[in-house]
Amino acid sequence: TMSQRASLQVLASTSKRVSIVRHGQAMHNPRAEVAKANGCSMEEFIAIMREDDCLDAPLTDLGKEQAKTVKLPTTKSTFDLVVSSPLSRALQTADAICPPPSAAVSSCKRVCCEHFREVNGDLLNAKRRSRSELEKLFSSWDFSDLSTEEDSLWTPDEMEEFPAVAERGYLGLDWLMKRPEESILLVAHGGILRYLMTIHPHISLQDERKSADKKPVEARFDNCEVRHYRLSWSGSDNEEEEEQRRKIVMAEVDP
């Protein structure tokens, strides 16, 4: 309809400033990250994580320190929205970067989004806590996006396929793009960020950084690494399928 087209045209002109951070080092990370840096296979990487596995793996002491020292280009009060995965290591990292305010101080919204959780299934570190437990542990957050009390998405015997992980990430960005906030902090995970950025057909990575010393835009995130993006829609408004599945441009920018 004409109104739907007009609405999509408004969306198409929208851009968001999003700072994306991978969580700090968590209990399942130390040995696996060293092996990854030394060029181990994916099978070896997962096997080491399995040996160090624990439910909803929290930050290590080093991970907590990493999160406290994350450098952002603007004051923390300029974010309109803070978004996190429902896994504790991401929530802990977000709270360290942007500490929850006291009851007397107003703050930006803090919303937990299931789309941005890590590669799901098989490993216990990918299983979230119950919604009521998360609400007690992280009382400043909105957990209304969690549709079930217990983690109904986690499967004990099967790891999520990587294209499905990338699709979740796309749905998360689509959700962000349709929200009213314009300046957003997102805390997520290495796996989902990697597959979202490298294999999803409706994600276009671009490099708008001017600095000479820079990692490739598709490089894997380190623990507590922060990157800055301008998110925008791309594509034609003339075809129904394009209106339903718009390409999202992730342009990495300088701080």
mmCIF file of C-alpha atoms in Angstrom:
data_model
loop_
_atom_site.group_PDB
_atom_site.id
_atom_site.type_symbol
_atom_site.label_atom_id
_atom_site.label_comp_id
_atom_site.label_asym_id
_atom_site.label_seq_id
_atom_site.Cartn_x
_atom_site.Cartn_y
_atom_site.Cartn_z
ATOM 1 C CA THR A 1 0.000 0.000 0.000
ATOM 2 C CA MET A 2 0.981 3.646 -0.321
ATOM 3 C CA SER A 3 1.258 4.043 3.457
ATOM 4 C CA GLN A 4 3.506 0.978 3.711
ATOM 5 C CA ARG A 5 5.745 2.345 0.965
ATOM 6 C CA ALA A 6 5.908 5.729 2.669
ATOM 7 C CA SER A 7 6.830 4.062 5.944
ATOM 8 C CA LEU A 8 9.595 2.057 4.265
ATOM 9 C CA GLN A 9 10.935 5.189 2.591
ATOM 10 C CA VAL A 10 11.241 6.804 6.020
ATOM 11 C CA LEU A 11 13.068 3.705 7.277
ATOM 12 C CA ALA A 12 15.308 3.712 4.213
ATOM 13 C CA SER A 13 16.507 7.247 5.017
ATOM 14 C CA THR A 14 17.337 6.290 8.608
ATOM 15 C CA SER A 15 20.880 5.705 9.804
ATOM 16 C CA LYS A 16 22.067 4.670 13.240
ATOM 17 C CA ARG A 17 25.337 5.231 15.012
ATOM 18 C CA VAL A 18 26.143 1.906 16.701
ATOM 19 C CA SER A 19 29.173 1.062 18.824
ATOM 20 C CA ILE A 20 29.585 -2.724 18.954
ATOM 21 C CA VAL A 21 31.603 -4.414 21.698
ATOM 22 C CA ARG A 22 32.421 -8.060 22.162
ATOM 23 C CA HIS A 23 32.146 -9.105 25.834
ATOM 24 C CA GLY A 24 35.242 -9.367 28.037
ATOM 25 C CA GLN A 25 37.130 -12.591 28.616
ATOM 26 C CA ALA A 26 34.796 -15.224 30.105
ATOM 27 C CA MET A 27 35.474 -18.511 31.886
ATOM 28 C CA HIS A 28 35.441 -20.580 28.676
ATOM 29 C CA ASN A 29 37.725 -18.197 26.722
ATOM 30 C CA PRO A 30 41.334 -18.187 28.017
ATOM 31 C CA ARG A 31 42.767 -21.427 26.617
ATOM 32 C CA ALA A 32 40.516 -21.481 23.561
ATOM 33 C CA GLU A 33 41.488 -17.918 22.571
ATOM 34 C CA VAL A 34 45.201 -18.750 22.824
ATOM 35 C CA ALA A 35 44.679 -21.813 20.627
ATOM 36 C CA LYS A 36 42.672 -19.746 18.130
ATOM 37 C CA ALA A 37 45.440 -17.137 17.950
ATOM 38 C CA ASN A 38 47.900 -19.953 17.239
ATOM 39 C CA GLY A 39 45.833 -21.156 14.272
ATOM 40 C CA CYS A 40 43.950 -24.141 15.667
ATOM 41 C CA SER A 41 41.055 -25.661 13.736
ATOM 42 C CA MET A 42 37.416 -24.928 14.568
ATOM 43 C CA GLU A 43 37.107 -28.483 15.909
ATOM 44 C CA GLU A 44 40.045 -27.966 18.282
ATOM 45 C CA PHE A 45 38.678 -24.566 19.334
ATOM 46 C CA ILE A 46 35.295 -26.031 20.285
ATOM 47 C CA ALA A 47 36.909 -29.039 22.004
ATOM 48 C CA ILE A 48 38.929 -26.753 24.291
ATOM 49 C CA MET A 49 35.844 -24.649 25.087
ATOM 50 C CA ARG A 50 33.991 -27.849 25.930
ATOM 51 C CA GLU A 51 36.711 -28.796 28.433
ATOM 52 C CA ASP A 52 36.369 -25.373 30.112
ATOM 53 C CA ASP A 53 32.596 -25.189 29.723
ATOM 54 C CA CYS A 54 30.189 -23.886 32.378
ATOM 55 C CA LEU A 55 26.607 -22.640 32.427
ATOM 56 C CA ASP A 56 26.241 -19.087 31.100
ATOM 57 C CA ALA A 57 29.981 -18.514 31.522
ATOM 58 C CA PRO A 58 30.605 -15.289 33.473
ATOM 59 C CA LEU A 59 33.523 -12.886 33.074
ATOM 60 C CA THR A 60 36.904 -13.795 34.515
ATOM 61 C CA ASP A 61 38.704 -11.247 36.700
ATOM 62 C CA LEU A 62 40.635 -10.197 33.589
ATOM 63 C CA GLY A 63 37.368 -9.877 31.664
ATOM 64 C CA LYS A 64 35.979 -7.540 34.342
ATOM 65 C CA GLU A 65 39.087 -5.376 34.108
ATOM 66 C CA GLN A 66 38.899 -5.342 30.305
ATOM 67 C CA ALA A 67 35.297 -4.148 30.459
ATOM 68 C CA LYS A 68 36.149 -1.312 32.863
ATOM 69 C CA THR A 69 38.801 0.024 30.486
ATOM 70 C CA VAL A 70 36.770 0.067 27.247
ATOM 71 C CA LYS A 71 37.344 3.445 25.608
ATOM 72 C CA LEU A 72 34.394 5.130 23.932
ATOM 73 C CA PRO A 73 34.710 8.240 21.740
ATOM 74 C CA THR A 74 31.880 10.095 23.459
ATOM 75 C CA THR A 75 30.577 10.411 26.970
ATOM 76 C CA LYS A 76 28.478 7.449 28.045
ATOM 77 C CA SER A 77 25.430 9.685 28.543
ATOM 78 C CA THR A 78 25.151 10.265 24.782
ATOM 79 C CA PHE A 79 23.826 6.747 24.096
ATOM 80 C CA ASP A 80 20.075 6.630 23.593
ATOM 81 C CA LEU A 81 19.981 2.853 24.012
ATOM 82 C CA VAL A 82 22.180 0.073 25.425
ATOM 83 C CA VAL A 83 21.482 -3.407 24.036
ATOM 84 C CA SER A 84 22.920 -6.706 25.219
ATOM 85 C CA SER A 85 22.716 -10.415 24.618
ATOM 86 C CA PRO A 86 20.918 -12.240 27.478
ATOM 87 C CA LEU A 87 24.124 -14.069 28.442
ATOM 88 C CA SER A 88 25.689 -12.838 31.685
ATOM 89 C CA ARG A 89 29.133 -12.091 30.242
ATOM 90 C CA ALA A 90 27.610 -9.585 27.801
ATOM 91 C CA LEU A 91 25.376 -8.000 30.459
ATOM 92 C CA GLN A 92 28.314 -7.728 32.864
ATOM 93 C CA THR A 93 30.387 -6.064 30.151
ATOM 94 C CA ALA A 94 27.633 -3.592 29.283
ATOM 95 C CA ASP A 95 27.174 -2.686 32.957
ATOM 96 C CA ALA A 96 30.921 -2.086 33.348
ATOM 97 C CA ILE A 97 31.059 0.144 30.256
ATOM 98 C CA CYS A 98 27.874 2.041 31.143
ATOM 99 C CA PRO A 99 27.217 1.521 34.855
ATOM 100 C CA PRO A 100 23.549 1.382 35.854
ATOM 101 C CA PRO A 101 22.368 4.679 37.349
ATOM 102 C CA SER A 102 21.084 5.179 40.847
ATOM 103 C CA ALA A 103 17.328 5.446 41.240
ATOM 104 C CA ALA A 104 17.624 9.237 41.377
ATOM 105 C CA VAL A 105 19.401 9.516 38.029
ATOM 106 C CA SER A 106 17.672 9.061 34.690
ATOM 107 C CA SER A 107 19.423 6.936 32.096
ATOM 108 C CA CYS A 108 19.077 5.596 28.590
ATOM 109 C CA LYS A 109 17.079 2.433 28.027
ATOM 110 C CA ARG A 110 18.851 -0.873 28.676
ATOM 111 C CA VAL A 111 17.248 -3.659 26.660
ATOM 112 C CA CYS A 112 18.209 -7.323 26.443
ATOM 113 C CA CYS A 113 17.674 -8.798 22.967
ATOM 114 C CA GLU A 114 17.633 -12.569 22.374
ATOM 115 C CA HIS A 115 18.698 -12.149 18.725
ATOM 116 C CA PHE A 116 22.226 -11.145 19.778
ATOM 117 C CA ARG A 117 23.085 -14.207 21.890
ATOM 118 C CA GLU A 118 26.046 -16.407 20.978
ATOM 119 C CA VAL A 119 26.010 -19.475 18.710
ATOM 120 C CA ASN A 120 23.426 -21.563 20.518
ATOM 121 C CA GLY A 121 23.201 -25.170 21.659
ATOM 122 C CA ASP A 122 25.612 -27.941 22.677
ATOM 123 C CA LEU A 123 27.868 -25.852 24.949
ATOM 124 C CA LEU A 124 26.577 -24.821 28.376
ATOM 125 C CA ASN A 125 28.281 -21.430 28.113
ATOM 126 C CA ALA A 126 25.704 -20.596 25.426
ATOM 127 C CA LYS A 127 22.718 -21.377 27.682
ATOM 128 C CA ARG A 128 21.107 -18.384 29.389
ATOM 129 C CA ARG A 129 19.806 -18.240 32.924
ATOM 130 C CA SER A 130 16.085 -18.064 33.647
ATOM 131 C CA ARG A 131 14.408 -14.724 33.039
ATOM 132 C CA SER A 132 13.563 -14.286 36.736
ATOM 133 C CA GLU A 133 17.182 -14.983 37.738
ATOM 134 C CA LEU A 134 18.467 -12.478 35.183
ATOM 135 C CA GLU A 135 15.991 -9.878 36.450
ATOM 136 C CA LYS A 136 17.391 -10.317 39.982
ATOM 137 C CA LEU A 137 21.026 -10.204 38.878
ATOM 138 C CA PHE A 138 20.628 -7.322 36.404
ATOM 139 C CA SER A 139 17.741 -5.274 37.772
ATOM 140 C CA SER A 140 18.311 -2.206 35.559
ATOM 141 C CA TRP A 141 17.611 -4.185 32.365
ATOM 142 C CA ASP A 142 14.422 -4.782 30.391
ATOM 143 C CA PHE A 143 14.087 -8.544 29.749
ATOM 144 C CA SER A 144 10.645 -8.431 28.132
ATOM 145 C CA ASP A 145 12.165 -9.689 24.853
ATOM 146 C CA LEU A 146 12.761 -13.084 26.510
ATOM 147 C CA SER A 147 9.555 -14.870 25.588
ATOM 148 C CA THR A 148 10.004 -17.805 27.984
ATOM 149 C CA GLU A 149 11.102 -18.109 31.610
ATOM 150 C CA GLU A 150 13.590 -20.904 30.901
ATOM 151 C CA ASP A 151 15.913 -21.014 27.893
ATOM 152 C CA SER A 152 13.740 -22.812 25.336
ATOM 153 C CA LEU A 153 16.109 -22.023 22.451
ATOM 154 C CA TRP A 154 19.142 -23.905 23.769
ATOM 155 C CA THR A 155 19.486 -27.522 22.619
ATOM 156 C CA PRO A 156 21.782 -29.923 24.521
ATOM 157 C CA ASP A 157 22.915 -32.156 21.654
ATOM 158 C CA GLU A 158 23.102 -29.922 18.614
ATOM 159 C CA MET A 159 24.931 -26.683 17.863
ATOM 160 C CA GLU A 160 23.097 -24.006 15.882
ATOM 161 C CA GLU A 161 23.957 -23.884 12.179
ATOM 162 C CA PHE A 162 26.062 -20.852 11.288
ATOM 163 C CA PRO A 163 23.625 -19.453 8.652
ATOM 164 C CA ALA A 164 20.906 -19.509 11.329
ATOM 165 C CA VAL A 165 23.245 -17.600 13.663
ATOM 166 C CA ALA A 166 23.827 -14.983 10.964
ATOM 167 C CA GLU A 167 20.074 -14.712 10.386
ATOM 168 C CA ARG A 168 19.482 -14.016 14.076
ATOM 169 C CA GLY A 169 22.055 -11.246 13.893
ATOM 170 C CA TYR A 170 20.335 -9.762 10.839
ATOM 171 C CA LEU A 171 16.984 -9.826 12.647
ATOM 172 C CA GLY A 172 18.640 -8.058 15.572
ATOM 173 C CA LEU A 173 20.003 -5.277 13.365
ATOM 174 C CA ASP A 174 16.639 -5.041 11.594
ATOM 175 C CA TRP A 175 15.058 -4.555 15.039
ATOM 176 C CA LEU A 176 17.610 -1.843 15.886
ATOM 177 C CA MET A 177 17.037 -0.066 12.584
ATOM 178 C CA LYS A 178 13.286 0.146 13.232
ATOM 179 C CA ARG A 179 13.663 1.564 16.746
ATOM 180 C CA PRO A 180 13.545 5.335 17.366
ATOM 181 C CA GLU A 181 16.941 5.601 19.091
ATOM 182 C CA GLU A 182 19.854 6.852 16.966
ATOM 183 C CA SER A 183 22.948 6.349 19.149
ATOM 184 C CA ILE A 184 23.290 2.765 20.386
ATOM 185 C CA LEU A 185 25.764 0.623 22.328
ATOM 186 C CA LEU A 186 25.514 -3.091 21.504
ATOM 187 C CA VAL A 187 27.349 -5.778 23.492
ATOM 188 C CA ALA A 188 27.383 -9.216 21.862
ATOM 189 C CA HIS A 189 29.640 -12.210 21.087
ATOM 190 C CA GLY A 190 32.490 -13.153 18.766
ATOM 191 C CA GLY A 191 30.675 -15.954 16.962
ATOM 192 C CA ILE A 192 27.450 -14.182 16.090
ATOM 193 C CA LEU A 193 29.299 -11.012 15.050
ATOM 194 C CA ARG A 194 31.597 -13.025 12.803
ATOM 195 C CA TYR A 195 28.843 -14.931 10.990
ATOM 196 C CA LEU A 196 26.518 -11.928 10.756
ATOM 197 C CA MET A 197 29.220 -9.852 9.097
ATOM 198 C CA THR A 198 30.742 -12.475 6.825
ATOM 199 C CA ILE A 199 28.059 -14.865 5.552
ATOM 200 C CA HIS A 200 24.668 -13.138 5.648
ATOM 201 C CA PRO A 201 23.492 -12.197 2.110
ATOM 202 C CA HIS A 202 21.670 -9.064 3.318
ATOM 203 C CA ILE A 203 24.584 -7.535 5.232
ATOM 204 C CA SER A 204 26.972 -5.267 3.340
ATOM 205 C CA LEU A 205 30.223 -4.420 5.158
ATOM 206 C CA GLN A 206 31.918 -1.172 4.163
ATOM 207 C CA ASP A 207 35.036 0.590 5.382
ATOM 208 C CA GLU A 208 34.760 4.362 5.846
ATOM 209 C CA ARG A 209 37.691 4.679 8.263
ATOM 210 C CA LYS A 210 40.446 7.115 7.381
ATOM 211 C CA SER A 211 43.080 5.766 9.762
ATOM 212 C CA ALA A 212 45.972 3.888 8.160
ATOM 213 C CA ASP A 213 46.579 1.369 10.958
ATOM 214 C CA LYS A 214 43.402 -0.671 10.952
ATOM 215 C CA LYS A 215 42.174 -4.270 10.968
ATOM 216 C CA PRO A 216 40.116 -5.585 8.044
ATOM 217 C CA VAL A 217 36.395 -4.899 8.509
ATOM 218 C CA GLU A 218 35.673 -8.641 8.491
ATOM 219 C CA ALA A 219 38.304 -9.468 11.156
ATOM 220 C CA ARG A 220 37.177 -11.361 14.244
ATOM 221 C CA PHE A 221 36.442 -9.265 17.350
ATOM 222 C CA ASP A 222 38.833 -9.567 20.295
ATOM 223 C CA ASN A 223 37.472 -9.619 23.842
ATOM 224 C CA CYS A 224 36.225 -6.121 24.724
ATOM 225 C CA GLU A 225 37.185 -4.725 21.330
ATOM 226 C CA VAL A 226 34.926 -1.846 20.310
ATOM 227 C CA ARG A 227 34.132 -0.888 16.719
ATOM 228 C CA HIS A 228 31.949 1.934 15.472
ATOM 229 C CA TYR A 229 29.420 1.681 12.649
ATOM 230 C CA ARG A 230 26.969 3.732 10.694
ATOM 231 C CA LEU A 231 24.030 1.437 9.918
ATOM 232 C CA SER A 232 21.721 2.236 7.011
ATOM 233 C CA TRP A 233 19.278 0.553 4.653
ATOM 234 C CA SER A 234 20.175 -0.261 1.076
ATOM 235 C CA GLY A 235 18.145 -1.452 -1.894
ATOM 236 C CA SER A 236 15.145 -0.581 -3.984
ATOM 237 C CA ASP A 237 11.639 0.216 -2.755
ATOM 238 C CA ASN A 238 10.113 -0.982 -6.018
ATOM 239 C CA GLU A 239 9.790 -4.713 -5.384
ATOM 240 C CA GLU A 240 7.830 -6.447 -2.662
ATOM 241 C CA GLU A 241 10.636 -8.839 -1.778
ATOM 242 C CA GLU A 242 13.071 -5.957 -1.401
ATOM 243 C CA GLU A 243 10.634 -4.225 0.937
ATOM 244 C CA GLN A 244 10.483 -7.341 3.104
ATOM 245 C CA ARG A 245 14.220 -8.111 3.158
ATOM 246 C CA ARG A 246 16.165 -4.887 2.901
ATOM 247 C CA LYS A 247 19.953 -5.062 2.832
ATOM 248 C CA ILE A 248 21.621 -3.446 5.831
ATOM 249 C CA VAL A 249 24.868 -1.558 5.252
ATOM 250 C CA MET A 250 27.350 -1.748 8.125
ATOM 251 C CA ALA A 251 29.867 1.005 7.426
ATOM 252 C CA GLU A 252 32.739 0.897 9.912
ATOM 253 C CA VAL A 253 33.765 4.444 10.817
ATOM 254 C CA ASP A 254 36.434 6.141 12.888
ATOM 255 C CA PRO A 255 35.543 6.914 16.535
#
